[in-house]
Amino acid sequence: MRLSLRFIVPLVLALGAIAYGVVPLVDELTLKWFVRDLEIRKSLIATAVQEPLVELLTDKARDKVRLQRVQDFFTRILQDERLFALGFCDSAGKLVYRTPTLPPDVVCRESGLPLEDAGRVVKRGSSALHVGASPLMVDGKRIGELLIVHDMSFVERRSADTKKYIVYLFAAIGAVIALITVVIAELSFRGWMAGIKALIRGQSLALSPEPKSRELRPIARDLEAMVRELEGERRMRDESQISWTPENLRNILREDLAGDQILIVSNREPYIHVRKDGRVDVQRPASGLVTAMEPVMRACSGTWIAHGSGSADRDSVDAQDHIMVPPEKPAYRIRRVWLSKEEEAGYYYGFANEGLWPLCHIAHTRPVFRISDWEHYQTVNRRFAEAVAKESHTGNPIVLVQDYHLALLPRLIRERLPQATIITFWHIPWPNPEAFGVCPWRAELLEGMLGSSILGFHTQVHCNNFFDTVDRTLEARVDRETSSIHFGGDPTEVRRYPISIEWPPVPLAAQPPVPECRASVRAALGLAKDVRLGIGVDRLDYTKGILERFAAVERLLELDPHWIGRFSFVQLAAPSRSSIEEYQSLDARVRAAAMRINARFGSKGYEPIVLKIEHHEADQVYTYYRASDVCCVSSLHDGMNLVAKEFVAARDDERGVLILSQFTGAARELSEALIVNPYDTEQCAAALRAALSMPPDEQRHRMRSMRSLIQEFNVYRWAGRMLLDAARMRNRRRVTGPRDAANVIDLRRA
Ligand code: G6P
């Protein structure tokens, strides 16, 4: 309203000023018109009276009678309300007849003046008279001149009326303009506000449904840049200040992603229903991926699409292959995808685990690539893509694609849901271009992955390796400065997102105090109370360095025999991928190594290596962590390794020592661990010795530091950062609109 007033007041003043200037102009103009009218009138009167007047003037009657007749004639003519006076001048210029009303200063012209004389206006007090003269002709001879005086008071009256109407007119125009202005200003203001609000929400003006916000387009870019800058600042501030919790994650989903649908896709499912002794058990698989993603899903409540691999999985789902989990407190649902035995063999055991797994891990196991496996891999990726399309309620869900089993999936989803935001996370290392180059379908895999909006790795080294690999394999534009790769369509942002665990870990809540854990584990293992304990928790996988770990234990006992009988190393090894020969052979070698070492250093009631090749639930694993003095993570190559983080998280007593392979992603974060090269047995043995003799204060100091890091950089932050980046990307897409097809260079593979 104030804005409108600010506009209307000057408008009224301007119109007043215009009216003030226009009125005299109109006065002058109308006067001219009236004078011209009176001239015409004068001529008409002169013409009309010519004949009777000449008759009267030439009448032979006496002068007096003639005078009287002319006077009467003049008086009759004066009946006309505008005619004020008449006079007649003879040819000598003498006023011979006149009406009494003829002003004395109206005199005859001298003879010989030009006949056609324009009338003149003579002021009479507040009014005016128009005095005109018209020659009277008889037989082409001028016998005199008729003076015709018009009263111009009507001009005054009309002029006053005109002025009044002009003022009214301007007032009316002013009012109408003001009204229209207020309405337009109000509407424009709303349009601008809507436009600015849309910009702040991150929507594009180009796509804005508000046509009124078009006026903002010239400044839209500046506004957008400002909004982005502020958002960036806010995010950085938020990220550094937030202590990341499930609630934060839910807030991001609610506020930054407006409750958009979240779909997670992975091969491994978080809950497996297995038939055991006639009843159905629910198992949590040993998988870093599941450990990380499960708490995220509990917070996000989306749908997790995964292979239904359990023997009782089919019996547990509804007609849509859905099941709500966790069983004790359902929070999200699993959508199971079914595979035939052949498909599982080719896609999972074959291409994923005999091909890609050894390809990406430098563990000196040769990758095997078979065309039949590749075909199954493609078929199964397509099946997952169909499931994603089916589960998607909107055209633009956020799809979190997990790991190397589904490298083709991002592009397959992109083809089905072009507006989806696809975040792919690669949980394992990415090798250098030479190593990756041995894969016969390297280009197809990369093309598939580059269907992602965001592609995440644990470390910058993996990101760099990926850039190098794409550079070497595809004709794509790799922009390291913006960490993005352009390969037709929207670019893929390649970023480092070090994965983590939930904080505090759920299994910790039910744990007894550390002394109780120590006692119960030792009792369960039949070990003396004071035996120092080492722990290793892994899938039985050749990348985990289990044999190297055993070698270090053996070396310790060799070098420091006083630990014989006083130190045991418990290895919990979850059976994994056991249909694969390499894994079967590892199983055998691990068992043999444990037996050999136990035979060498063991005695009755004492085993230096306690090998437990079986599935352990998280609660049991946490009890082992808490019961141990040292945890050994000796992976030969590992994307992150969450066992290291779990061990630290389990030790709320701030005791225990972590020995950590330098070839894990975790080693880049947990620098207070004893970092070792697992291939260096001497170094590992020395680390064991150092760990077993580390003073409690030093243990506390190291643990505290690692615990605060994991607490801060927990899995909610990991997921939150990816989702915030996805939100930013979706906002930017709304602002800039979809990429113009004309600007997209269709880059074909090399
Ligand atoms: C690694 C992979 C995961 C996988 C896990 C367990 O952590 O990155 O994708 O789930 O191993 O392996 P499995 O073959 O049993 O799923």
PDB file of N, CA and C and ligand atoms in Angstrom, residues 267-268 285-290 348 353 357 402-405 427-428 539 544 576-577, ligand 1:
ATOM      1  N   ASN A 267      22.716 -55.449  -4.421  1.00  0.00           N
ATOM      2  CA  ASN A 267      22.548 -56.890  -4.569  1.00  0.00           C
ATOM      3  C   ASN A 267      22.161 -57.505  -3.233  1.00  0.00           C
ATOM      4  N   ARG A 268      22.924 -57.146  -2.209  1.00  0.00           N
ATOM      5  CA  ARG A 268      22.713 -57.789  -0.905  1.00  0.00           C
ATOM      6  C   ARG A 268      21.550 -57.133  -0.187  1.00  0.00           C
ATOM      7  N   PRO A 285      23.184 -60.022   7.124  1.00  0.00           N
ATOM      8  CA  PRO A 285      24.388 -60.496   6.452  1.00  0.00           C
ATOM      9  C   PRO A 285      25.637 -59.737   6.876  1.00  0.00           C
ATOM     10  N   ALA A 286      26.786 -60.417   6.744  1.00  0.00           N
ATOM     11  CA  ALA A 286      28.062 -59.746   7.025  1.00  0.00           C
ATOM     12  C   ALA A 286      28.423 -58.961   5.778  1.00  0.00           C
ATOM     13  N   SER A 287      28.172 -57.673   5.831  1.00  0.00           N
ATOM     14  CA  SER A 287      28.422 -56.841   4.658  1.00  0.00           C
ATOM     15  C   SER A 287      28.596 -55.399   5.109  1.00  0.00           C
ATOM     16  N   GLY A 288      29.711 -54.828   4.728  1.00  0.00           N
ATOM     17  CA  GLY A 288      29.964 -53.425   5.077  1.00  0.00           C
ATOM     18  C   GLY A 288      28.868 -52.543   4.505  1.00  0.00           C
ATOM     19  N   LEU A 289      28.442 -52.919   3.315  1.00  0.00           N
ATOM     20  CA  LEU A 289      27.392 -52.138   2.646  1.00  0.00           C
ATOM     21  C   LEU A 289      26.124 -52.120   3.499  1.00  0.00           C
ATOM     22  N   VAL A 290      25.732 -53.299   3.972  1.00  0.00           N
ATOM     23  CA  VAL A 290      24.513 -53.379   4.770  1.00  0.00           C
ATOM     24  C   VAL A 290      24.705 -52.653   6.095  1.00  0.00           C
ATOM     25  N   TYR A 348      26.257 -62.874 -10.096  1.00  0.00           N
ATOM     26  CA  TYR A 348      26.817 -62.601  -8.769  1.00  0.00           C
ATOM     27  C   TYR A 348      28.157 -63.303  -8.562  1.00  0.00           C
ATOM     28  N   ASN A 353      31.815 -61.327  -8.723  1.00  0.00           N
ATOM     29  CA  ASN A 353      32.784 -61.740  -7.712  1.00  0.00           C
ATOM     30  C   ASN A 353      34.014 -62.497  -8.215  1.00  0.00           C
ATOM     31  N   TRP A 357      35.326 -58.075  -8.592  1.00  0.00           N
ATOM     32  CA  TRP A 357      35.911 -58.020  -7.230  1.00  0.00           C
ATOM     33  C   TRP A 357      37.442 -58.120  -7.289  1.00  0.00           C
ATOM     34  N   GLN A 402      23.966 -49.160  -5.259  1.00  0.00           N
ATOM     35  CA  GLN A 402      25.096 -49.585  -4.447  1.00  0.00           C
ATOM     36  C   GLN A 402      25.971 -50.626  -5.130  1.00  0.00           C
ATOM     37  N   ASP A 403      27.212 -50.257  -5.296  1.00  0.00           N
ATOM     38  CA  ASP A 403      28.289 -51.214  -5.535  1.00  0.00           C
ATOM     39  C   ASP A 403      28.404 -51.839  -6.932  1.00  0.00           C
ATOM     40  N   TYR A 404      29.443 -52.674  -7.015  1.00  0.00           N
ATOM     41  CA  TYR A 404      29.924 -53.184  -8.293  1.00  0.00           C
ATOM     42  C   TYR A 404      29.008 -54.209  -8.944  1.00  0.00           C
ATOM     43  N   HIS A 405      28.024 -54.696  -8.219  1.00  0.00           N
ATOM     44  CA  HIS A 405      27.096 -55.651  -8.832  1.00  0.00           C
ATOM     45  C   HIS A 405      26.190 -54.960  -9.843  1.00  0.00           C
ATOM     46  N   HIS A 427      31.465 -49.246  -3.317  1.00  0.00           N
ATOM     47  CA  HIS A 427      31.956 -49.551  -1.961  1.00  0.00           C
ATOM     48  C   HIS A 427      33.358 -50.141  -1.944  1.00  0.00           C
ATOM     49  N   ILE A 428      33.857 -50.517  -3.088  1.00  0.00           N
ATOM     50  CA  ILE A 428      35.176 -51.176  -3.116  1.00  0.00           C
ATOM     51  C   ILE A 428      36.171 -50.225  -3.791  1.00  0.00           C
ATOM     52  N   ARG A 539      34.559 -61.125   6.583  1.00  0.00           N
ATOM     53  CA  ARG A 539      34.061 -62.203   5.732  1.00  0.00           C
ATOM     54  C   ARG A 539      35.287 -63.022   5.357  1.00  0.00           C
ATOM     55  N   LYS A 544      41.038 -59.762   2.714  1.00  0.00           N
ATOM     56  CA  LYS A 544      41.047 -59.303   4.109  1.00  0.00           C
ATOM     57  C   LYS A 544      42.372 -59.537   4.817  1.00  0.00           C
ATOM     58  N   SER A 576      31.653 -66.779   3.031  1.00  0.00           N
ATOM     59  CA  SER A 576      31.253 -65.827   2.001  1.00  0.00           C
ATOM     60  C   SER A 576      31.542 -66.396   0.620  1.00  0.00           C
ATOM     61  N   ARG A 577      30.615 -66.226  -0.310  1.00  0.00           N
ATOM     62  CA  ARG A 577      30.790 -66.568  -1.727  1.00  0.00           C
ATOM     63  C   ARG A 577      31.414 -67.958  -1.901  1.00  0.00           C
TER      64      ARG A 577
HETATM   65  C1  G6P B   1      31.633 -55.957   0.281  1.00  0.00           C
HETATM   66  C2  G6P B   1      30.843 -55.397  -0.845  1.00  0.00           C
HETATM   67  C3  G6P B   1      29.367 -55.449  -0.573  1.00  0.00           C
HETATM   68  C4  G6P B   1      28.967 -56.835  -0.183  1.00  0.00           C
HETATM   69  C5  G6P B   1      29.818 -57.315   0.967  1.00  0.00           C
HETATM   70  C6  G6P B   1      29.473 -58.736   1.348  1.00  0.00           C
HETATM   71  O1  G6P B   1      31.524 -55.159   1.380  1.00  0.00           O
HETATM   72  O2  G6P B   1      31.239 -54.090  -1.090  1.00  0.00           O
HETATM   73  O3  G6P B   1      28.646 -55.078  -1.681  1.00  0.00           O
HETATM   74  O4  G6P B   1      27.621 -56.888   0.181  1.00  0.00           O
HETATM   75  O5  G6P B   1      31.159 -57.246   0.589  1.00  0.00           O
HETATM   76  O6  G6P B   1      29.605 -59.568   0.265  1.00  0.00           O
HETATM   77  P1  G6P B   1      28.417 -60.441  -0.275  1.00  0.00           P
HETATM   78  O7  G6P B   1      28.916 -60.998  -1.545  1.00  0.00           O
HETATM   79  O8  G6P B   1      28.151 -61.467   0.770  1.00  0.00           O
HETATM   80  O9  G6P B   1      27.265 -59.533  -0.448  1.00  0.00           O
END
